[in-house]
Each structure stands twice: as C-alpha cells, then as structure tokens.
PDB file of C-alpha atoms in Angstrom:
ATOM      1  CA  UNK A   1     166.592 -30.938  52.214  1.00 63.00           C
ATOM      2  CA  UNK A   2     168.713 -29.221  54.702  1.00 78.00           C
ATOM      3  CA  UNK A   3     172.205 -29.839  52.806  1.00 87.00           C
ATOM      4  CA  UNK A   4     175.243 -27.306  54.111  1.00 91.00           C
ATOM      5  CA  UNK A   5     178.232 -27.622  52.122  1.00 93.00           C
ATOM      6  CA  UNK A   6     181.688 -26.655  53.236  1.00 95.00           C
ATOM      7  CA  UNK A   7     184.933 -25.766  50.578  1.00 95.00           C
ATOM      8  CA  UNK A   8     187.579 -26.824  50.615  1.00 96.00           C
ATOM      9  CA  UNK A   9     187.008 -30.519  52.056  1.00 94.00           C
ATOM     10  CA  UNK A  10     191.385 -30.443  53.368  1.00 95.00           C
ATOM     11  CA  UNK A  11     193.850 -28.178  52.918  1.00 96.00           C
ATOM     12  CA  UNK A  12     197.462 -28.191  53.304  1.00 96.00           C
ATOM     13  CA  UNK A  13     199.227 -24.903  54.279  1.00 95.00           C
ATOM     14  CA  UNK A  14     202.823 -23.534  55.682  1.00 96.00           C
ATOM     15  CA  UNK A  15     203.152 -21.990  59.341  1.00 96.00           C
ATOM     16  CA  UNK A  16     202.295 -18.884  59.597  1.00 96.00           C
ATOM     17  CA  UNK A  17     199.836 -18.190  56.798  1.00 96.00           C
ATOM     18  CA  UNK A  18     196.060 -17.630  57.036  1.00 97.00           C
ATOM     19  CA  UNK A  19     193.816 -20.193  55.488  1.00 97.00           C
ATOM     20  CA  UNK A  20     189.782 -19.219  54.710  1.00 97.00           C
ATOM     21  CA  UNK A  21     186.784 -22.447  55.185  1.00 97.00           C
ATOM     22  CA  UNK A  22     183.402 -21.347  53.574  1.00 96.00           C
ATOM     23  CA  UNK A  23     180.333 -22.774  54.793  1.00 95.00           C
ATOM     24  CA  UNK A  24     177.291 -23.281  52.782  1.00 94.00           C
ATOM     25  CA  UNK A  25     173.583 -23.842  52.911  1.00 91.00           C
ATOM     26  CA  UNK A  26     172.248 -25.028  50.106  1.00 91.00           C
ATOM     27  CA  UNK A  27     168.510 -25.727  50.475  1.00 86.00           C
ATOM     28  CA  UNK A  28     167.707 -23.454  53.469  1.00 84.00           C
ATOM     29  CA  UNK A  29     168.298 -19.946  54.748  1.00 85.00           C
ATOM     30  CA  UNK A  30     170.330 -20.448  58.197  1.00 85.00           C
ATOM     31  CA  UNK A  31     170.320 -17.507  60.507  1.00 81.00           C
ATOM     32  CA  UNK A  32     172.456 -18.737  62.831  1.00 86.00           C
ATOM     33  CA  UNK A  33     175.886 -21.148  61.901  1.00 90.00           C
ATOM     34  CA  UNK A  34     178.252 -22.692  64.066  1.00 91.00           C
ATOM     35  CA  UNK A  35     181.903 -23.686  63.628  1.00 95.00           C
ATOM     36  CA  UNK A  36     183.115 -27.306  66.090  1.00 93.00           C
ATOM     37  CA  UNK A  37     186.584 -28.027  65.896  1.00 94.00           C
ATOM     38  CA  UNK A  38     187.256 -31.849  66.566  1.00 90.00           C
ATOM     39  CA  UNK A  39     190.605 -33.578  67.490  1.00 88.00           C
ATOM     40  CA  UNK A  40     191.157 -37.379  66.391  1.00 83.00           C
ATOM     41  CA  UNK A  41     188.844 -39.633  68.851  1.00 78.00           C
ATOM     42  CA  UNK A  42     187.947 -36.319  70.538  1.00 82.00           C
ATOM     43  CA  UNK A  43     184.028 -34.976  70.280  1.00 83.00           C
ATOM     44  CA  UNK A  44     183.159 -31.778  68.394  1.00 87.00           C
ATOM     45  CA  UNK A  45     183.968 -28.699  70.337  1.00 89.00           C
ATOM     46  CA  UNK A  46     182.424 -25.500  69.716  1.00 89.00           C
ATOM     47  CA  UNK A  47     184.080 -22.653  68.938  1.00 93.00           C
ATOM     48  CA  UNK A  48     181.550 -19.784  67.881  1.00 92.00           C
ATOM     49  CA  UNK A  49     178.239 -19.389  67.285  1.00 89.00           C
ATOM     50  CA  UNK A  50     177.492 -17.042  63.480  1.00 87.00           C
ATOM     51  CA  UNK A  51     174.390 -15.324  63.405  1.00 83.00           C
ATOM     52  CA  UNK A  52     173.878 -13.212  59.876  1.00 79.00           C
ATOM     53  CA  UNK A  53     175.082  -9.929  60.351  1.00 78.00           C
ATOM     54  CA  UNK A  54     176.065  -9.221  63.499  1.00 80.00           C
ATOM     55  CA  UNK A  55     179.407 -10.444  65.546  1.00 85.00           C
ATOM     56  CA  UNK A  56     179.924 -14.045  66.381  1.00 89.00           C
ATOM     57  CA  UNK A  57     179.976 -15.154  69.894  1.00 89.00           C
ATOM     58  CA  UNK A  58     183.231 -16.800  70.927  1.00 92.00           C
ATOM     59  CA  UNK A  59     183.281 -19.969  73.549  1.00 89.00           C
ATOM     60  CA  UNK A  60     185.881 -19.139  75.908  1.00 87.00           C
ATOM     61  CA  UNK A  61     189.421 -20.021  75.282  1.00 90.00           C
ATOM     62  CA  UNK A  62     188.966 -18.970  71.466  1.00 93.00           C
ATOM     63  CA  UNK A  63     191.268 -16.257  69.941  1.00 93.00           C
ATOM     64  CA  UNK A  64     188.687 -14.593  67.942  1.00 91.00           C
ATOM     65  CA  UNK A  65     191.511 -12.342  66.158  1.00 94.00           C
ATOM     66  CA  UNK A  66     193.126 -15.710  65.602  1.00 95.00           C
ATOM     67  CA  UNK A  67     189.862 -17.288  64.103  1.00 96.00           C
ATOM     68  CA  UNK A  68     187.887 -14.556  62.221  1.00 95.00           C
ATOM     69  CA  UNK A  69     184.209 -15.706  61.492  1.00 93.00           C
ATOM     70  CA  UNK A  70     181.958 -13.456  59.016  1.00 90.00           C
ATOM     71  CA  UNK A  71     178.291 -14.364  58.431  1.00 87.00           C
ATOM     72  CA  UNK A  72     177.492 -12.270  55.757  1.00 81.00           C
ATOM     73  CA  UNK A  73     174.189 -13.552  54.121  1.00 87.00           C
ATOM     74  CA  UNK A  74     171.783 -15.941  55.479  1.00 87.00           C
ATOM     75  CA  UNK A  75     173.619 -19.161  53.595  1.00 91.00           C
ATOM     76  CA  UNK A  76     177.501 -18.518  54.030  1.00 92.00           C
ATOM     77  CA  UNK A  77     179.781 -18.292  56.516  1.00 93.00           C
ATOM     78  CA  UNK A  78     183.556 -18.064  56.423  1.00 95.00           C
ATOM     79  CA  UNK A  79     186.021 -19.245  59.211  1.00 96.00           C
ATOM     80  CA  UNK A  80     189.435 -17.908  58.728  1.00 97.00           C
ATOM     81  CA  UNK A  81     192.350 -19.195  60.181  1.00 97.00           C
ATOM     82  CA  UNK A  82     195.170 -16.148  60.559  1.00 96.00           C
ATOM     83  CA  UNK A  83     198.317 -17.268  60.800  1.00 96.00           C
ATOM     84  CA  UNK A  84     198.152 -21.044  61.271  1.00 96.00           C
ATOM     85  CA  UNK A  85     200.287 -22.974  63.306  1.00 96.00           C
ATOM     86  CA  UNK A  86     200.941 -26.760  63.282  1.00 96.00           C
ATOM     87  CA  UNK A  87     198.713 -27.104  66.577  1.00 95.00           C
ATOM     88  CA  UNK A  88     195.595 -25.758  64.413  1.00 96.00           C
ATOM     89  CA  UNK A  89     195.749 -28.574  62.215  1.00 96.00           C
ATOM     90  CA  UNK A  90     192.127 -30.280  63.042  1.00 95.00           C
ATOM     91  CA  UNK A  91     189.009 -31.141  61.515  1.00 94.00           C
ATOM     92  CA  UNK A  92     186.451 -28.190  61.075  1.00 96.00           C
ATOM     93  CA  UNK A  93     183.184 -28.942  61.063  1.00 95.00           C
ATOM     94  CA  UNK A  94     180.589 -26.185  60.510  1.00 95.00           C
ATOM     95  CA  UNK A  95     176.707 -26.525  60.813  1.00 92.00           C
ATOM     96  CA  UNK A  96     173.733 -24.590  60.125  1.00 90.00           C
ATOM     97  CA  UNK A  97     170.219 -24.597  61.741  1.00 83.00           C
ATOM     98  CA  UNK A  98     167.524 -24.975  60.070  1.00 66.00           C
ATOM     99  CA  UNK A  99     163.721 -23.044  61.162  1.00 57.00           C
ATOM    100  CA  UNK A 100     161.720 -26.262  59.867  1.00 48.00           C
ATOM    101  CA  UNK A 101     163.738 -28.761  61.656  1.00 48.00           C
ATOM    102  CA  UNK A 102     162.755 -29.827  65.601  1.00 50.00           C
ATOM    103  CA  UNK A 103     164.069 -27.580  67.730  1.00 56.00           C
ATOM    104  CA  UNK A 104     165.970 -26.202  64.947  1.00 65.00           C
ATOM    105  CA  UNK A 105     168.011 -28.994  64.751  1.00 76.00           C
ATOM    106  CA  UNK A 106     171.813 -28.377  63.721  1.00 81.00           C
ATOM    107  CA  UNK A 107     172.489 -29.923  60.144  1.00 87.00           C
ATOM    108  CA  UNK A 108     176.392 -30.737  60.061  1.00 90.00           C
ATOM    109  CA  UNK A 109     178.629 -29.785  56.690  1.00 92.00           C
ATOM    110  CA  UNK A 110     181.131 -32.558  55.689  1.00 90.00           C
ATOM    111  CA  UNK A 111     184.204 -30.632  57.316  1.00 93.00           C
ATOM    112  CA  UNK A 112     187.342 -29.629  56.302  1.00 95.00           C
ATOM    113  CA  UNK A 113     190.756 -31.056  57.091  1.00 95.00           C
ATOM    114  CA  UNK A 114     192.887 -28.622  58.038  1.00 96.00           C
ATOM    115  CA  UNK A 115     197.037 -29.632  58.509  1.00 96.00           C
ATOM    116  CA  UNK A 116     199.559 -26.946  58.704  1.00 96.00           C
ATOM    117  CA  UNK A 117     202.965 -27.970  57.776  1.00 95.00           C
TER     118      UNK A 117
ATOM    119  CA  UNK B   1     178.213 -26.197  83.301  1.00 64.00           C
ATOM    120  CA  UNK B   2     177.436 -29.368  80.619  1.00 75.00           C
ATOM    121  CA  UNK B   3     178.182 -32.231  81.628  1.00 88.00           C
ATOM    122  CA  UNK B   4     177.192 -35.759  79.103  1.00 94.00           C
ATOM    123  CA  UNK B   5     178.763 -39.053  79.767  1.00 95.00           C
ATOM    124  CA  UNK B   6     178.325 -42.198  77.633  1.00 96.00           C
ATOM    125  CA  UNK B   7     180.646 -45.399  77.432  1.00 96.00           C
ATOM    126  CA  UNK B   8     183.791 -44.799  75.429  1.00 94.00           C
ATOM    127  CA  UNK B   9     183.494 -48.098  72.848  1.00 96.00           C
ATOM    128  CA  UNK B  10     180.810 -51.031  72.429  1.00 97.00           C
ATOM    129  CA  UNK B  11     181.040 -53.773  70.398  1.00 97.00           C
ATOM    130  CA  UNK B  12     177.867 -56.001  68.649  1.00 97.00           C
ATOM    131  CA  UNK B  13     177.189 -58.521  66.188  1.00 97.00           C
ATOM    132  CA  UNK B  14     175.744 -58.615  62.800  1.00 97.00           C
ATOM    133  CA  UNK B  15     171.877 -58.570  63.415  1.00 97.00           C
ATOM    134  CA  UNK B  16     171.640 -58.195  66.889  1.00 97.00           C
ATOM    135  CA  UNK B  17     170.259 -55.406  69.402  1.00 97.00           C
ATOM    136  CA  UNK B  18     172.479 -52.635  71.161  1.00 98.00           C
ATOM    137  CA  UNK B  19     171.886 -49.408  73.315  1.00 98.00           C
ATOM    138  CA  UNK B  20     174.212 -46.988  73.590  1.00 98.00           C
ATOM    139  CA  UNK B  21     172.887 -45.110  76.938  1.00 98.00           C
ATOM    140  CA  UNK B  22     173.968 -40.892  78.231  1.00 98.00           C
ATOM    141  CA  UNK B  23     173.772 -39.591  80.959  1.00 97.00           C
ATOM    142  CA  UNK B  24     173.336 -35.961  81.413  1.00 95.00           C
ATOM    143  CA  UNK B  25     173.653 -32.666  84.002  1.00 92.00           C
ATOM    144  CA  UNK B  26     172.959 -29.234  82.445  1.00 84.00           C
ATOM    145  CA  UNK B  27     172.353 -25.823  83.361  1.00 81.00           C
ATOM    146  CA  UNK B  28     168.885 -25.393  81.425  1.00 83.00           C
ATOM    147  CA  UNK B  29     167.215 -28.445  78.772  1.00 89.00           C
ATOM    148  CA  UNK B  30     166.072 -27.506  75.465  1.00 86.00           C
ATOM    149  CA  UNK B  31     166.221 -31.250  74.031  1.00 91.00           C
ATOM    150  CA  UNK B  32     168.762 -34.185  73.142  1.00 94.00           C
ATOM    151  CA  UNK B  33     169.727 -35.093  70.060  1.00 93.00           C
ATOM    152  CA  UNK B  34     171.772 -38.114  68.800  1.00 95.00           C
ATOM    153  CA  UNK B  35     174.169 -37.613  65.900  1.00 93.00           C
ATOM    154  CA  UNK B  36     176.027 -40.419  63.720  1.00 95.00           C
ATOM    155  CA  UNK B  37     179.783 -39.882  62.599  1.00 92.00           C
ATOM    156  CA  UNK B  38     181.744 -42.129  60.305  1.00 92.00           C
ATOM    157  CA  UNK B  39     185.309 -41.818  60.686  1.00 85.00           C
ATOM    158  CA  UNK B  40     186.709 -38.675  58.931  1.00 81.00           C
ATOM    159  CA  UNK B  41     183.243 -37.800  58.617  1.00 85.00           C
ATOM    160  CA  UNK B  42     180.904 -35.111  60.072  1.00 84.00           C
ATOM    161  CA  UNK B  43     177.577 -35.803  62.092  1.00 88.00           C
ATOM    162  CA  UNK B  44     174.385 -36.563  61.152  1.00 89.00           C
ATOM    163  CA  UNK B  45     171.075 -36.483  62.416  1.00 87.00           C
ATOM    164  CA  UNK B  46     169.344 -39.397  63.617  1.00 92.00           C
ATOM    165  CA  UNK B  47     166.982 -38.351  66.482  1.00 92.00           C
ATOM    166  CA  UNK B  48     165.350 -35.599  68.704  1.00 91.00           C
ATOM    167  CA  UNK B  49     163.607 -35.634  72.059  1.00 94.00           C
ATOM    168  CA  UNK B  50     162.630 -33.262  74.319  1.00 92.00           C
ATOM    169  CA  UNK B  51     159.329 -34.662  75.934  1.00 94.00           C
ATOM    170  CA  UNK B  52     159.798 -37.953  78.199  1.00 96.00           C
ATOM    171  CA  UNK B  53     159.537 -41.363  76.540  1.00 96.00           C
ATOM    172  CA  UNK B  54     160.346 -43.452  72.987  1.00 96.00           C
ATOM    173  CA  UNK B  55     160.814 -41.563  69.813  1.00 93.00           C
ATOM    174  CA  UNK B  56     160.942 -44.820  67.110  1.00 93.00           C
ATOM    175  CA  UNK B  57     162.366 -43.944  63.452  1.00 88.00           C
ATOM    176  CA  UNK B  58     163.043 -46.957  61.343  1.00 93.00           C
ATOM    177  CA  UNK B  59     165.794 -49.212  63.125  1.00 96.00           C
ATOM    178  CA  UNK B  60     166.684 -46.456  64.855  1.00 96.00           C
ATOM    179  CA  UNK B  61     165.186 -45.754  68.805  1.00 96.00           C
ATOM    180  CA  UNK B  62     165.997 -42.869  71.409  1.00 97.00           C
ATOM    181  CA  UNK B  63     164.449 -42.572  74.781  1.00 98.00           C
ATOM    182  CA  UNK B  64     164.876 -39.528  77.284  1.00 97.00           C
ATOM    183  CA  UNK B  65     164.045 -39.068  81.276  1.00 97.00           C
ATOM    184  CA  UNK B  66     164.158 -36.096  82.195  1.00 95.00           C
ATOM    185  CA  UNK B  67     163.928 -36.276  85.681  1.00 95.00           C
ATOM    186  CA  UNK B  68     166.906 -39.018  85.342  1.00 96.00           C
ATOM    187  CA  UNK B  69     169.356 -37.014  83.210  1.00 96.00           C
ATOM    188  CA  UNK B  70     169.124 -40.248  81.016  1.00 97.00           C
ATOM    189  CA  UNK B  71     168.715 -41.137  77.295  1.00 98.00           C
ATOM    190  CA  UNK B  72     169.547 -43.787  75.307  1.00 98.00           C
ATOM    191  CA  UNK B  73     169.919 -44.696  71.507  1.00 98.00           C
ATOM    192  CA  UNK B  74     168.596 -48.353  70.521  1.00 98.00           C
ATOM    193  CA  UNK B  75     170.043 -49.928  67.526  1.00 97.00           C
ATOM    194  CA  UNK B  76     168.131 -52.758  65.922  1.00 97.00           C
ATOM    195  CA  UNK B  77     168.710 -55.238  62.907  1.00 97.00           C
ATOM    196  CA  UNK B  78     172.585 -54.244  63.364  1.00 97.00           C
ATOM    197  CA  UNK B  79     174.017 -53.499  60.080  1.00 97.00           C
ATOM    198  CA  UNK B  80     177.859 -53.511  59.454  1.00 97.00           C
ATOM    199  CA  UNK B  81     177.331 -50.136  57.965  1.00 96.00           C
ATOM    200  CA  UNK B  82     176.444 -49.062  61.647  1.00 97.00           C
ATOM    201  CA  UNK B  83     179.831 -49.219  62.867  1.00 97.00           C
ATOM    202  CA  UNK B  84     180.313 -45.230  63.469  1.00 96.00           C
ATOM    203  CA  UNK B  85     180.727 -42.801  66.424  1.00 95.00           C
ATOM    204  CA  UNK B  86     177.193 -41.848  68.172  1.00 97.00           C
ATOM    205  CA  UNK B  87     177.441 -38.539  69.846  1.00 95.00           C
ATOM    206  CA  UNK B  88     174.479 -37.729  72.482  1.00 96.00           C
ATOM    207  CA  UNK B  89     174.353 -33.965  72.550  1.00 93.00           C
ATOM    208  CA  UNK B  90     172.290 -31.549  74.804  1.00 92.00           C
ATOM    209  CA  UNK B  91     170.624 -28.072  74.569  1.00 86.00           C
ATOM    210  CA  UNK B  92     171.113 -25.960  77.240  1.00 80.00           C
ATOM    211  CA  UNK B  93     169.775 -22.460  77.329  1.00 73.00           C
ATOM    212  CA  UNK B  94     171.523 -21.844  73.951  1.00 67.00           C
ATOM    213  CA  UNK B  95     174.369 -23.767  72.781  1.00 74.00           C
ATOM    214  CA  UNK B  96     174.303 -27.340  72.158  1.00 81.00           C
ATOM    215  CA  UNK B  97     176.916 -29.482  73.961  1.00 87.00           C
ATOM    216  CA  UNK B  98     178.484 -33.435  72.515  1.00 90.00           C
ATOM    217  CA  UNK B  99     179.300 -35.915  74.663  1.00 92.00           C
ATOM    218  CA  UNK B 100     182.648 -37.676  73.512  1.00 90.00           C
ATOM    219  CA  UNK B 101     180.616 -40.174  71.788  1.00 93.00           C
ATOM    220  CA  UNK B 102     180.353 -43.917  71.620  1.00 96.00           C
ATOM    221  CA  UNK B 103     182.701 -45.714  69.406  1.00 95.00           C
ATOM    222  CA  UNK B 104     180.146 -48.718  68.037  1.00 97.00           C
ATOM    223  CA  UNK B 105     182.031 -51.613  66.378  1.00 97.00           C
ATOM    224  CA  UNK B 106     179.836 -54.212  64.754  1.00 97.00           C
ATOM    225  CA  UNK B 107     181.295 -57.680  63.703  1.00 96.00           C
ATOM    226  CA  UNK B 108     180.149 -60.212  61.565  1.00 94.00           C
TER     227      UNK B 108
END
C-alpha cells in the first residue's frame, strides 16, 4: 500500500518553455501533497505544500507564478514549471501523506528528472 | 527555525554494525522519521518515533531523546544493498524538515 506515482520519470526541454510533473496516488486518497526539489548531494528541499482544493502554500524564496501547483482531486497533483531555465534543471520529488500511516507519514514518488537545455 | 545535523559520509563493512546519529533544534516536535535514498532515487520510509526510546523493525533500529535533540538510526547485518543516503527528518508544527543526509558506503 501507499504507492504515489509521478509521470514523466525525466524530461528534457528548451529554455524558456513550461514543462507539467503529475503526481499520483495510487492506493490511497492524499489530502495533502508536497513537492521537494533536490540538487545533486544536496537534501530534499521543500517547495510547497498541496492540499485538495484550495491554494498551495509556498516556502519562502519560491516563485509560485514560476512553479504553478494544482491539487485538484484527492490523488493528483500537478507541478508546472513556466518557462524553464537551465538553473531549474533538478530532481523533483513529490510525496503524498497518507491518514493510516504514523503521524501521517510522507510516502515519496520516484521523482522526475528535470534538465533544461 | 529547523535545524538537523548528521555526519556527511560513513563507511562499514559487509556484516558489521553502524549508527548513523542526528542531532536536532526545532521550533515545535511532531516526530522524526528516517528515510532511505538510493542514488537517483527518491526516499523511502524506514522508521518513525515520536515517544522517547528504541523503535526495532527488522535490521533496521531508530532511537529518539527528546530532551537531547538526538536520534539515531542502527544498521545491523550490513548488506551491500545498504549503501544509500539516510536522511533524518523532523516535524515541526507542520512541515517536515531533511537533514542533508548521511552518505553510507558499505564495502566488502
């Protein structure tokens, strides 16, 4: 149980377009999602926290008109990228939380790779 | 603020014993949990604690003090397989915050 799937795994895009990472779970109804970005050898930042239907909370220092974040049912979220830029390129991870975990515990997707050309 | 610490790298052997230890200071505690990456992977669960003392799960150990700001992940019966990032992350009034994690090599 507790399986959150993320599409596409990597993607390869040119400056300057916008690039769209759905976030899945499977097994589970998740009424809250959040999206980590993680550098190589760097630990998973958070950059906003998705709860179903209403406006995601942005950490500080994230554009949310650059990164646009819909939670639209209670098992998908999107992350869009607008306009990427070479600097974007990163891993993003999403995760979901699930009520019959401890603490509802965070259950991790298997990331996408994001590089922008 | 968040702030978790734990050593950069570690190395072991094939078999043997390790602990990877955090340390912690938060603004608020809901519980600690310790994640496992693989390279180009993401996390995944391995353990939970929020009340002082030993949680045990298969090879796997963690043990939190509260009072201490201190947990620590025991590894037994290495396994090559166990080579991976372990990432000690807290729950403060809401969000949950990683440490940098602990780059565990294991050699034959």
């Amino acid at each position: 149980g507790a399986v959150v799937s993320q599409h596409p795994s990597w993607v390869i895009c040119k400056s300057g377009t916008s690039v769209k990472i759905e976030c899945r779970s499977l097994d589970f109804q998740a009424t809250t999602m959040f999206w980590y970005r993680q550098f190589p050898k760097q630990s998973l930042m958070l950059m906003a926290t998705s709860n179903e239907g209403s406006k995601a909370t942005y950490e500080q220092g994230v554009e949310k008109d650059k990164f646009l974040i819909n939670h639209a049912s209670l098992t998908l979220s999107t992350l869009t990228v607008t306009s990427a830029h070479p600097e974007d390129s990163s891993f993003y991870i999403c995760s979901a939380s699930s009520a019959g975990g401890p603490a509802d515990t965070q259950y991790f997707g298997p990331g996408t790779r994001l590089t922008v050309l | 603020g968040q702030n978790i610490d734990q050593p950069t790298e570690m190395t072991a052997t094939e078999g043997a014993i390790v602990q990877i230890n955090c340390t912690y200071q938060t603004s608020g505690f809901n519980g600690l949990f310790w994640y496992q990456q693989h390279a180009g992977e993401a996390p995944t669960f391995l353990s939970y604690n929020v009340l002082d003392g030993l949680e045990e799960k298969g090879r796997f150990s963690s043990f939190l003090s509260r009072s201490k700001g201190y947990s620590y992940l025991l590894l037994k019966e290495l396994q090559m397989k166990d080579s991976a990032s372990y990432l000690c992350a807290v729950r403060g009034y809401s969000t949950l915050t990683f440490g940098k994690g602990t780059m565990l090599l294991v050699s034959p």
